Amino acid sequence: MYTNIIKAKKIDQGISSLYLVKSIDQIDSDIFSSDERTFIENEFKTNKKTTFSFNRFTHWDYIEIVKSKENHFHFLESLRVLADSYAGIFNGAKLSSAGIHSEFLSADESLAFAEGLALGNYQFNKYKTTEKEKFNTLQSILLKNELLKNAQIDELNNLTEATLTARTLVNEPVNYLNAPQLAKEIEMMAKDAGAKVEVFGKSKIEALKMGGLLAVNKGSIDPPTFTIVQWKPENAVNQKPIIFVGKGVVYDTGGLNIKTGDFMNNMKSDMGGAAAVAGSLFAIAKAKLPLYVIGLVPATDNRLNNNAYVTGDVIKMFNGMTVEVLNTDAEGRMILADALAYAQKYEPELVIDLATLTGAAARAIGKYGIVAMGSKNEDFLSDLKMSGEQTGERLVEFPFWEEYEEQLKSDIADMTNLGGAEGGAITAGKFLEKFTKYPYIHLDIAGPALVEKRFNYRGVGGTGVGVRLLFDFAKKQIAKH
Ligand code: BES
Ligand code: MN
Ligand code: ZN
């Protein structure tokens, strides 16, 4: 279903192939005639052209003269973006497979290119009954580079599958993907990957007194779910788990503080954090990383009916603290707070939550990065930032000063669920922090979780942001223990 990346020792000449070179003299003289090479050289030198295609009638040969970048991470990202443009070229030529000669690249450069190609080749076609001729034809990539190990290719295939599955979850509308269905999908992913999974239904959530999740769910006819994915291999290097928590609001109408104008558009993506958590656990378990990791996903839609929670309601949360609801559209923090408090029972080494939490975060930096805040987390945030650079899922750290907390004071409860006009992403983070007693990082992915127009290999619609970030982070944590 997803693009299959295959390690190739040799790519037959009859297969359409791209030759990635870093300089003109690396162009293969067995494949490209001296006239062709002279042409390429002239076009490159005089017109700065770097992309060439040659119609061999039975197949195509492509040349790309790759431009290095001083910053290695930026170079990897440019390779992913470049590869995405080749997804367009290959599909335009109706190819079902393409060879990639990447012998002149390092292993990680080759992998970045293949990654960009596989991710860029994704389409969400489930609901298309017409225009099938526009579906992508590319199914497999033959990747040639002696430096590549089979394990690296397997890992990349798993990681792209995880990312694209997360995208699909985001792209699914709520009339298919309600909270019970989200739980089912996560369960299937976890089982496929060999991880343990448990789903709490409404009665269990009631018994646990998860007041935040239940309050948001009051306006819904679908029950809430709380999904726990556990990857605890025998050879885990850590005793205390690293926990990822994902916001699973399968649709956010705002509730009684209903979203007006077009602000409700795309609110099916409000479970982007849940998708990232499900995807990263899938990839971690598939790769059998020797790391104890848990994923927690509280899920519900945020709707309004005659029983919906209202402003002024005081909610007793899972940990016993009380919250005065001042805005029903600040629902993400209500459900996440319960999950964060629940995480305590595992005595985690670190908890990271991912959430499409605030429009403020999206307005501040847009789709270009993730807004991050953290406390008590020693080196973890800098490790995570490094993974952000490595994967192109970059982090920007916002202040997390205690002064922001003043905005959450309530006259009648322990806190309100609404900050003031300033620093909306931060006050949301500060609200969540109140429910944590462990090293903690909050990631607001409201900007990058879904893009309305095609954005290079991230595609259009759900991007699956967070999956590759968390996987890279998990991988690097192994060596730190
Ligand atoms: N899900 C939204 C945040 C959001 C906005 C995500 C735009 C993606 C794109 C969240 O639940 C929300 O409604 N936040 C409010 C908070 C406010 C009421 C304090 C917001 O950002 O306006
Ligand atoms: Mn909301
Ligand atoms: Zn929301």
Coordinates of C-alpha atoms and ligand atoms in Angstrom, one line a residue:
M1 CA 0.0 0.0 0.0
Y2 CA 2.7 2.4 0.9
T3 CA 5.9 2.9 -1.2
N4 CA 8.2 0.0 -0.7
I5 CA 11.9 0.9 -0.4
I6 CA 14.1 -1.9 -1.6
K7 CA 17.8 -2.2 -1.2
A8 CA 19.3 -2.8 -4.6
K9 CA 22.7 -4.3 -5.3
K10 CA 22.2 -3.6 -9.0
I11 CA 19.5 -1.7 -10.9
D12 CA 18.8 -3.1 -14.4
Q13 CA 19.4 -0.7 -17.2
G14 CA 15.8 -1.0 -18.5
I15 CA 14.4 0.4 -15.2
S16 CA 13.8 4.2 -15.1
S17 CA 16.5 5.5 -12.8
L18 CA 17.7 8.6 -11.2
Y19 CA 21.4 9.2 -10.8
L20 CA 22.2 11.4 -7.9
V21 CA 25.6 13.1 -8.3
K22 CA 27.4 15.8 -6.3
S23 CA 29.6 16.9 -9.3
I24 CA 29.6 16.7 -13.1
D25 CA 32.5 14.2 -13.2
Q26 CA 30.4 11.7 -11.2
I27 CA 28.0 11.3 -14.2
D28 CA 28.2 7.7 -15.4
S29 CA 29.7 7.6 -18.9
D30 CA 28.2 4.2 -19.6
I31 CA 24.7 5.6 -19.3
F32 CA 25.2 9.2 -20.6
S33 CA 26.9 9.8 -23.9
S34 CA 29.6 12.4 -24.2
D35 CA 27.1 14.7 -26.1
E36 CA 24.7 14.3 -23.2
R37 CA 27.4 15.0 -20.6
T38 CA 28.5 18.1 -22.5
F39 CA 24.9 19.3 -22.6
I40 CA 24.5 18.7 -18.9
E41 CA 27.7 20.5 -18.1
N42 CA 26.7 23.6 -20.2
E43 CA 23.2 23.8 -18.8
F44 CA 24.6 23.4 -15.3
K45 CA 27.3 26.0 -15.7
T46 CA 25.4 28.6 -17.7
N47 CA 21.8 28.2 -16.5
K48 CA 22.4 26.5 -13.1
K49 CA 20.1 23.7 -14.2
T50 CA 20.4 20.7 -11.9
T51 CA 17.6 18.4 -13.1
F52 CA 17.8 16.5 -16.3
S53 CA 15.7 13.8 -17.9
F54 CA 16.4 11.6 -20.9
N55 CA 13.7 9.6 -22.7
R56 CA 15.2 6.2 -23.6
F57 CA 11.7 5.2 -25.0
T58 CA 11.7 1.9 -22.9
H59 CA 12.5 3.9 -19.8
W60 CA 13.8 7.3 -18.5
D61 CA 17.1 8.2 -17.1
Y62 CA 17.3 11.2 -14.8
I63 CA 20.3 13.1 -13.4
E64 CA 20.2 15.3 -10.4
I65 CA 23.2 17.4 -9.5
V66 CA 22.8 17.7 -5.8
K67 CA 23.9 20.8 -4.0
S68 CA 25.4 20.2 -0.6
K69 CA 24.7 22.5 2.3
E70 CA 27.0 23.7 5.0
N71 CA 24.6 22.5 7.8
H72 CA 24.2 18.7 7.5
F73 CA 20.7 18.7 8.9
H74 CA 19.6 21.3 6.3
F75 CA 21.2 19.2 3.6
L76 CA 19.2 16.1 4.7
E77 CA 16.0 18.2 4.7
S78 CA 16.8 19.6 1.2
L79 CA 17.3 16.0 0.0
R80 CA 13.8 15.1 1.3
V81 CA 12.3 18.1 -0.4
L82 CA 14.1 17.3 -3.6
A83 CA 13.0 13.7 -3.5
D84 CA 9.4 14.9 -3.1
S85 CA 9.7 16.7 -6.4
Y86 CA 10.9 13.4 -8.0
A87 CA 7.8 11.7 -6.6
G88 CA 5.9 14.2 -8.9
I89 CA 8.2 13.5 -11.8
F90 CA 8.0 9.7 -11.5
N91 CA 4.3 9.7 -11.1
G92 CA 4.0 12.1 -14.0
A93 CA 5.9 9.5 -16.1
K94 CA 3.5 6.8 -14.7
L95 CA 6.3 4.7 -13.3
S96 CA 5.5 1.9 -10.9
S97 CA 9.1 1.6 -9.8
A98 CA 12.2 3.7 -10.0
G99 CA 15.9 3.1 -9.4
I100 CA 17.8 5.6 -7.3
H101 CA 21.6 5.5 -7.8
S102 CA 22.8 7.2 -4.6
E103 CA 26.4 5.8 -4.4
F104 CA 27.8 9.2 -4.2
L105 CA 25.8 10.0 -1.1
S106 CA 26.4 9.0 2.5
A107 CA 24.1 6.4 4.0
D108 CA 22.0 9.0 5.9
E109 CA 21.8 11.1 2.8
S110 CA 20.5 8.2 0.7
L111 CA 18.0 7.4 3.4
A112 CA 16.8 11.0 3.6
F113 CA 16.2 11.0 -0.1
A114 CA 14.3 7.7 0.0
E115 CA 12.3 9.0 2.9
G116 CA 11.3 12.1 1.1
L117 CA 10.3 10.1 -1.9
A118 CA 8.2 7.6 0.1
L119 CA 6.5 10.3 2.2
G120 CA 5.9 12.6 -0.8
N121 CA 4.3 9.7 -2.7
Y122 CA 1.5 9.4 -0.2
Q123 CA -2.1 10.1 -1.2
F124 CA -5.3 9.8 0.8
N125 CA -7.6 8.2 -1.9
K126 CA -9.9 6.2 0.3
Y127 CA -13.0 8.3 -0.5
K128 CA -12.2 9.0 -4.2
T129 CA -14.4 7.0 -6.6
T130 CA -13.5 9.1 -9.6
E131 CA -10.4 10.6 -11.1
K132 CA -8.5 7.3 -10.5
E133 CA -6.2 8.2 -13.3
K134 CA -4.7 10.8 -11.0
F135 CA -3.7 8.2 -8.4
N136 CA 0.1 7.9 -8.0
T137 CA 1.6 4.9 -9.8
L138 CA 4.9 4.7 -8.0
Q139 CA 5.0 1.6 -5.8
S140 CA 8.6 0.8 -5.1
I141 CA 11.9 2.4 -4.9
L142 CA 15.1 0.5 -5.7
L143 CA 17.8 2.2 -3.6
K144 CA 21.4 1.6 -4.5
N145 CA 24.2 2.5 -2.1
E146 CA 26.8 0.0 -0.8
L147 CA 26.9 1.7 2.5
L148 CA 23.2 0.9 3.3
K149 CA 22.4 -1.9 5.7
N150 CA 19.3 -4.1 5.4
A151 CA 18.3 -3.1 8.9
Q152 CA 18.4 0.6 8.0
I153 CA 16.0 0.0 5.1
D154 CA 13.6 -2.1 7.2
E155 CA 13.6 0.7 9.8
L156 CA 12.9 3.3 7.2
N157 CA 10.0 1.3 5.7
N158 CA 8.5 0.9 9.1
L159 CA 9.0 4.6 9.9
T160 CA 7.4 5.8 6.7
E161 CA 4.5 3.4 7.2
A162 CA 4.1 4.7 10.8
T163 CA 4.2 8.3 9.5
L164 CA 1.7 7.7 6.7
T165 CA -0.7 5.8 8.9
A166 CA -0.6 8.8 11.3
R167 CA -1.5 11.0 8.3
T168 CA -4.4 8.8 7.4
L169 CA -5.7 9.0 10.9
V170 CA -5.6 12.8 10.7
N171 CA -7.2 12.7 7.2
E172 CA -10.1 10.5 8.3
P173 CA -13.2 12.5 9.0
V174 CA -15.1 12.2 12.2
N175 CA -18.0 10.5 10.6
Y176 CA -15.6 7.5 10.3
L177 CA -13.1 8.2 13.0
N178 CA -14.9 8.8 16.3
A179 CA -13.2 8.1 19.6
P180 CA -14.1 4.4 19.7
Q181 CA -12.8 4.0 16.1
L182 CA -9.6 5.9 16.9
A183 CA -9.0 3.4 19.8
K184 CA -9.6 0.5 17.5
E185 CA -7.2 1.8 14.9
I186 CA -4.5 2.4 17.5
E187 CA -5.2 -1.1 18.8
M188 CA -4.7 -2.6 15.4
M189 CA -1.4 -0.7 14.9
A190 CA -0.1 -1.7 18.3
K191 CA -1.0 -5.4 17.7
D192 CA 0.6 -5.4 14.2
A193 CA 3.8 -4.0 15.8
G194 CA 3.8 -6.5 18.7
A195 CA 3.0 -3.9 21.5
K196 CA 0.5 -4.4 24.3
V197 CA -2.6 -2.3 24.1
E198 CA -5.6 -1.7 26.4
V199 CA -8.6 0.5 25.7
F200 CA -10.7 2.0 28.5
G201 CA -14.3 2.6 27.6
K202 CA -16.7 5.0 29.2
S203 CA -17.6 3.0 32.3
K204 CA -13.9 2.5 33.2
I205 CA -13.2 6.1 32.6
E206 CA -16.1 7.0 34.9
A207 CA -14.8 4.6 37.5
L208 CA -11.4 6.2 37.3
K209 CA -13.1 9.6 37.7
M210 CA -11.4 11.2 34.7
G211 CA -13.5 14.3 35.1
G212 CA -11.8 16.3 32.4
L213 CA -12.3 13.7 29.7
L214 CA -15.8 13.1 30.8
A215 CA -16.7 16.8 30.9
V216 CA -15.6 17.4 27.3
N217 CA -17.5 14.2 26.3
K218 CA -20.8 15.3 27.8
G219 CA -21.9 17.0 24.6
S220 CA -21.2 13.9 22.5
I221 CA -23.3 10.9 21.7
D222 CA -20.2 8.8 21.2
P223 CA -18.4 7.5 24.3
P224 CA -14.9 8.6 25.2
T225 CA -11.9 6.2 25.0
F226 CA -8.6 6.1 26.8
T227 CA -6.0 4.0 25.0
I228 CA -2.8 2.7 26.5
V229 CA -0.1 1.3 24.3
Q230 CA 2.8 -0.4 26.0
W231 CA 6.2 -1.4 24.6
K232 CA 8.2 -3.0 27.2
P233 CA 10.8 -5.3 25.7
E234 CA 12.8 -7.6 28.0
N235 CA 16.0 -6.0 27.0
A236 CA 14.8 -2.4 27.8
V237 CA 17.6 -0.2 28.9
N238 CA 15.3 1.9 31.1
Q239 CA 13.3 0.7 34.2
K240 CA 11.0 3.7 34.3
P241 CA 9.1 4.3 31.1
I242 CA 9.2 7.2 28.7
I243 CA 5.6 8.2 28.1
F244 CA 4.1 9.9 25.1
V245 CA 0.6 11.4 25.6
G246 CA -1.4 12.5 22.5
K247 CA -4.4 14.8 22.4
G248 CA -7.2 12.7 20.8
V249 CA -10.0 15.2 20.1
V250 CA -11.5 13.6 17.0
Y251 CA -13.4 16.7 16.2
D252 CA -13.4 20.1 17.9
T253 CA -16.5 22.2 17.3
G254 CA -15.5 24.3 20.3
G255 CA -18.5 23.1 22.2
L256 CA -20.9 25.7 23.4
N257 CA -18.2 28.3 22.8
I258 CA -18.7 27.2 19.2
K259 CA -16.0 28.0 16.6
T260 CA -17.4 30.7 14.3
G261 CA -16.5 31.6 10.7
D262 CA -14.2 29.1 9.1
F263 CA -12.3 28.4 12.4
M264 CA -14.0 25.0 12.6
N265 CA -12.5 23.9 9.2
N266 CA -10.2 20.9 9.5
M267 CA -10.9 20.3 13.2
K268 CA -10.9 16.6 12.4
S269 CA -7.1 17.1 12.8
D270 CA -7.5 17.8 16.5
M271 CA -6.3 14.2 17.1
G272 CA -2.9 14.9 15.4
G273 CA -1.2 14.4 18.8
A274 CA -2.9 11.0 19.2
A275 CA -1.8 10.0 15.7
A276 CA 1.8 11.0 16.4
V277 CA 1.8 8.9 19.6
A278 CA 0.2 5.9 17.8
G279 CA 2.6 6.2 14.9
S280 CA 5.7 6.6 17.0
L281 CA 4.8 3.6 19.2
F282 CA 4.2 1.6 16.1
A283 CA 7.6 2.4 14.7
I284 CA 9.4 1.9 18.0
A285 CA 7.8 -1.6 18.5
K286 CA 8.4 -2.6 14.9
A287 CA 12.1 -1.6 15.2
K288 CA 12.1 -3.6 18.5
L289 CA 14.0 -0.7 20.2
P290 CA 15.3 -1.8 23.6
L291 CA 13.4 1.0 25.3
Y292 CA 10.4 0.9 27.7
V293 CA 7.8 3.3 26.1
I294 CA 4.2 3.9 26.8
G295 CA 1.6 5.8 24.8
L296 CA -1.5 7.3 26.3
V297 CA -4.4 8.6 24.2
P298 CA -7.5 10.2 25.8
A299 CA -10.1 10.7 23.1
T300 CA -13.5 12.2 22.5
D301 CA -15.1 14.7 20.2
N302 CA -15.9 18.2 21.5
R303 CA -19.5 18.9 20.5
L304 CA -22.6 20.5 21.9
N305 CA -25.9 19.1 22.7
N306 CA -28.4 19.7 25.5
N307 CA -26.1 18.1 28.0
A308 CA -22.8 19.7 26.9
Y309 CA -20.5 21.1 29.5
V310 CA -20.9 24.8 30.0
T311 CA -18.8 27.8 31.1
G312 CA -19.0 28.1 34.9
D313 CA -18.9 24.4 35.4
V314 CA -16.4 23.3 38.0
I315 CA -14.9 20.0 37.1
K316 CA -13.1 17.6 39.5
M317 CA -10.2 16.2 37.5
F318 CA -8.7 12.7 37.8
N319 CA -6.1 13.9 40.3
G320 CA -8.7 15.6 42.5
M321 CA -7.9 19.1 41.5
T322 CA -10.8 21.4 40.4
V323 CA -11.1 23.4 37.2
E324 CA -13.5 26.2 36.5
V325 CA -14.4 26.0 32.9
L326 CA -14.3 29.5 31.3
N327 CA -14.2 28.3 27.7
T328 CA -15.5 25.0 26.4
D329 CA -13.1 25.4 23.4
A330 CA -10.2 25.0 25.7
E331 CA -11.0 21.3 25.8
G332 CA -7.6 19.8 24.9
R333 CA -6.1 20.7 28.2
M334 CA -9.1 19.2 30.0
I335 CA -8.6 15.7 28.5
L336 CA -4.8 15.9 28.5
A337 CA -4.7 16.9 32.2
D338 CA -6.3 13.6 33.1
A339 CA -3.9 11.6 31.0
L340 CA -0.9 13.4 32.4
A341 CA -2.1 12.8 36.0
Y342 CA -2.7 9.1 35.1
A343 CA 0.8 8.9 33.7
Q344 CA 2.1 9.4 37.3
K345 CA 1.3 5.8 38.2
Y346 CA 4.1 4.6 36.0
E347 CA 6.6 6.8 37.8
P348 CA 7.9 7.9 34.4
E349 CA 11.4 8.9 33.6
L350 CA 9.9 11.5 31.2
V351 CA 6.6 12.5 29.8
I352 CA 6.1 14.2 26.4
D353 CA 2.7 15.3 25.3
L354 CA 1.8 16.2 21.7
A355 CA -1.3 18.3 21.1
T356 CA -2.9 20.5 18.5
L357 CA -3.5 22.7 21.5
T358 CA -3.7 26.3 20.6
G359 CA -4.3 28.6 17.7
A360 CA -1.8 30.8 19.4
A361 CA 1.0 28.3 18.7
A362 CA 0.0 28.0 15.1
R363 CA -0.1 31.8 14.7
A364 CA 3.3 32.3 16.3
I365 CA 5.3 30.0 14.0
G366 CA 2.9 28.5 11.5
K367 CA 3.4 25.1 9.9
Y368 CA 7.2 25.4 10.0
G369 CA 7.8 23.9 13.4
I370 CA 6.6 22.7 16.8
V371 CA 6.2 24.9 19.8
A372 CA 8.0 23.3 22.8
M373 CA 8.0 24.0 26.5
G374 CA 9.5 22.0 29.3
S375 CA 10.2 21.7 33.0
K376 CA 12.3 19.5 35.3
N377 CA 13.6 17.7 32.2
E378 CA 17.4 18.1 32.4
D379 CA 18.8 17.2 29.0
F380 CA 15.7 15.8 27.4
L381 CA 14.6 19.0 25.7
S382 CA 18.0 19.5 24.1
D383 CA 18.0 15.9 22.9
L384 CA 14.5 16.4 21.5
K385 CA 15.6 19.6 19.7
M386 CA 18.5 17.7 18.2
S387 CA 16.0 15.1 16.9
G388 CA 13.9 17.9 15.5
E389 CA 16.9 19.1 13.5
Q390 CA 17.7 15.6 12.4
T391 CA 14.2 14.8 11.2
G392 CA 13.2 18.2 9.9
E393 CA 10.5 18.3 12.6
R394 CA 12.0 21.3 14.3
L395 CA 11.3 22.7 17.7
V396 CA 11.1 26.2 19.0
E397 CA 11.3 26.6 22.7
F398 CA 8.9 29.0 24.3
P399 CA 9.3 30.5 27.8
F400 CA 7.7 28.6 30.6
W401 CA 8.1 31.2 33.3
E402 CA 5.9 30.8 36.4
E403 CA 4.4 34.3 36.0
Y404 CA 2.2 33.0 33.1
E405 CA 0.4 30.8 35.7
E406 CA -1.2 33.9 37.3
Q407 CA -3.5 34.0 34.3
L408 CA -5.1 30.7 35.4
K409 CA -6.3 31.8 38.8
S410 CA -9.9 31.1 39.7
D411 CA -11.9 32.6 42.5
I412 CA -13.8 29.5 43.2
A413 CA -11.7 26.5 42.0
D414 CA -8.0 25.5 41.9
M415 CA -7.6 27.0 38.4
T416 CA -9.5 28.1 35.3
N417 CA -9.1 26.4 32.0
L418 CA -8.5 29.8 30.2
G419 CA -5.6 32.2 30.2
G420 CA -5.7 35.8 29.2
A421 CA -5.0 37.5 25.9
E422 CA -1.2 37.0 26.0
G423 CA 0.9 33.9 25.5
G424 CA -2.0 31.6 24.8
A425 CA 0.2 28.7 23.9
I426 CA 2.2 29.1 27.1
T427 CA -0.7 29.4 29.5
A428 CA -2.1 26.2 28.0
G429 CA 1.2 24.5 28.7
K430 CA 1.2 25.9 32.2
F431 CA -2.2 24.5 32.8
L432 CA -1.0 21.1 31.8
E433 CA 2.2 21.4 33.8
K434 CA 0.0 21.6 37.0
F435 CA -0.9 17.9 36.4
T436 CA 2.7 16.7 36.2
K437 CA 5.2 15.7 38.8
Y438 CA 7.9 14.3 36.6
P439 CA 10.3 15.6 33.9
Y440 CA 7.9 17.0 31.4
I441 CA 7.9 18.4 27.8
H442 CA 4.8 19.9 26.1
L443 CA 4.7 20.0 22.3
D444 CA 2.1 22.1 20.6
I445 CA 1.7 20.9 17.1
A446 CA -1.3 23.0 16.1
G447 CA 0.7 24.6 13.3
P448 CA 2.3 21.6 11.5
A449 CA -0.2 18.8 12.2
L450 CA -2.3 19.6 9.1
V451 CA -1.5 21.7 6.0
E452 CA -4.2 23.1 3.7
K453 CA -1.9 23.2 0.7
R454 CA 0.7 20.7 -0.4
F455 CA 3.9 21.4 1.6
N456 CA 6.7 19.4 0.0
Y457 CA 7.1 15.8 1.2
R458 CA 4.7 16.6 4.1
G459 CA 1.9 16.4 1.5
V460 CA -1.5 18.0 1.9
G461 CA -3.8 17.4 4.9
G462 CA -2.4 15.4 7.8
T463 CA 1.4 15.5 7.9
G464 CA 2.1 12.8 10.5
V465 CA 4.3 15.3 12.3
G466 CA 5.8 14.0 15.6
V467 CA 6.2 10.4 14.5
R468 CA 9.7 10.7 13.0
L469 CA 10.6 13.2 15.8
L470 CA 9.7 10.8 18.6
F471 CA 11.2 7.8 16.9
D472 CA 14.5 9.5 16.5
F473 CA 14.4 10.7 20.1
A474 CA 13.6 7.2 21.4
K475 CA 16.4 5.7 19.3
K476 CA 18.9 8.2 20.7
Q477 CA 17.8 7.7 24.3
I478 CA 19.0 4.1 24.1
A479 CA 22.6 5.1 24.0
K480 CA 22.1 7.5 26.9
H481 CA 21.3 4.8 29.4
Ligands
BES1 N1 -7.9 22.5 18.8 C1 -7.9 23.9 19.1 C2 -6.5 24.6 18.7 C3 -6.3 24.6 17.2 C4 -6.5 25.8 16.5 C5 -5.6 23.6 16.6 C6 -6.2 25.9 15.2 C7 -5.3 23.7 15.2 C8 -5.6 24.9 14.5 C9 -8.1 24.1 20.6 O1 -8.9 23.2 21.2 C10 -8.7 25.4 20.8 O2 -9.8 25.6 20.4 N2 -7.9 26.3 21.4 C11 -8.4 27.6 21.6 C12 -8.0 27.9 23.1 C13 -8.7 29.1 23.7 C14 -10.2 28.9 23.8 C15 -8.1 29.4 25.0 C16 -7.8 28.6 20.7 O3 -6.6 28.4 20.4 O4 -8.4 29.5 20.2
MN2 MN -10.9 23.8 21.2
ZN3 ZN -9.0 21.4 20.3

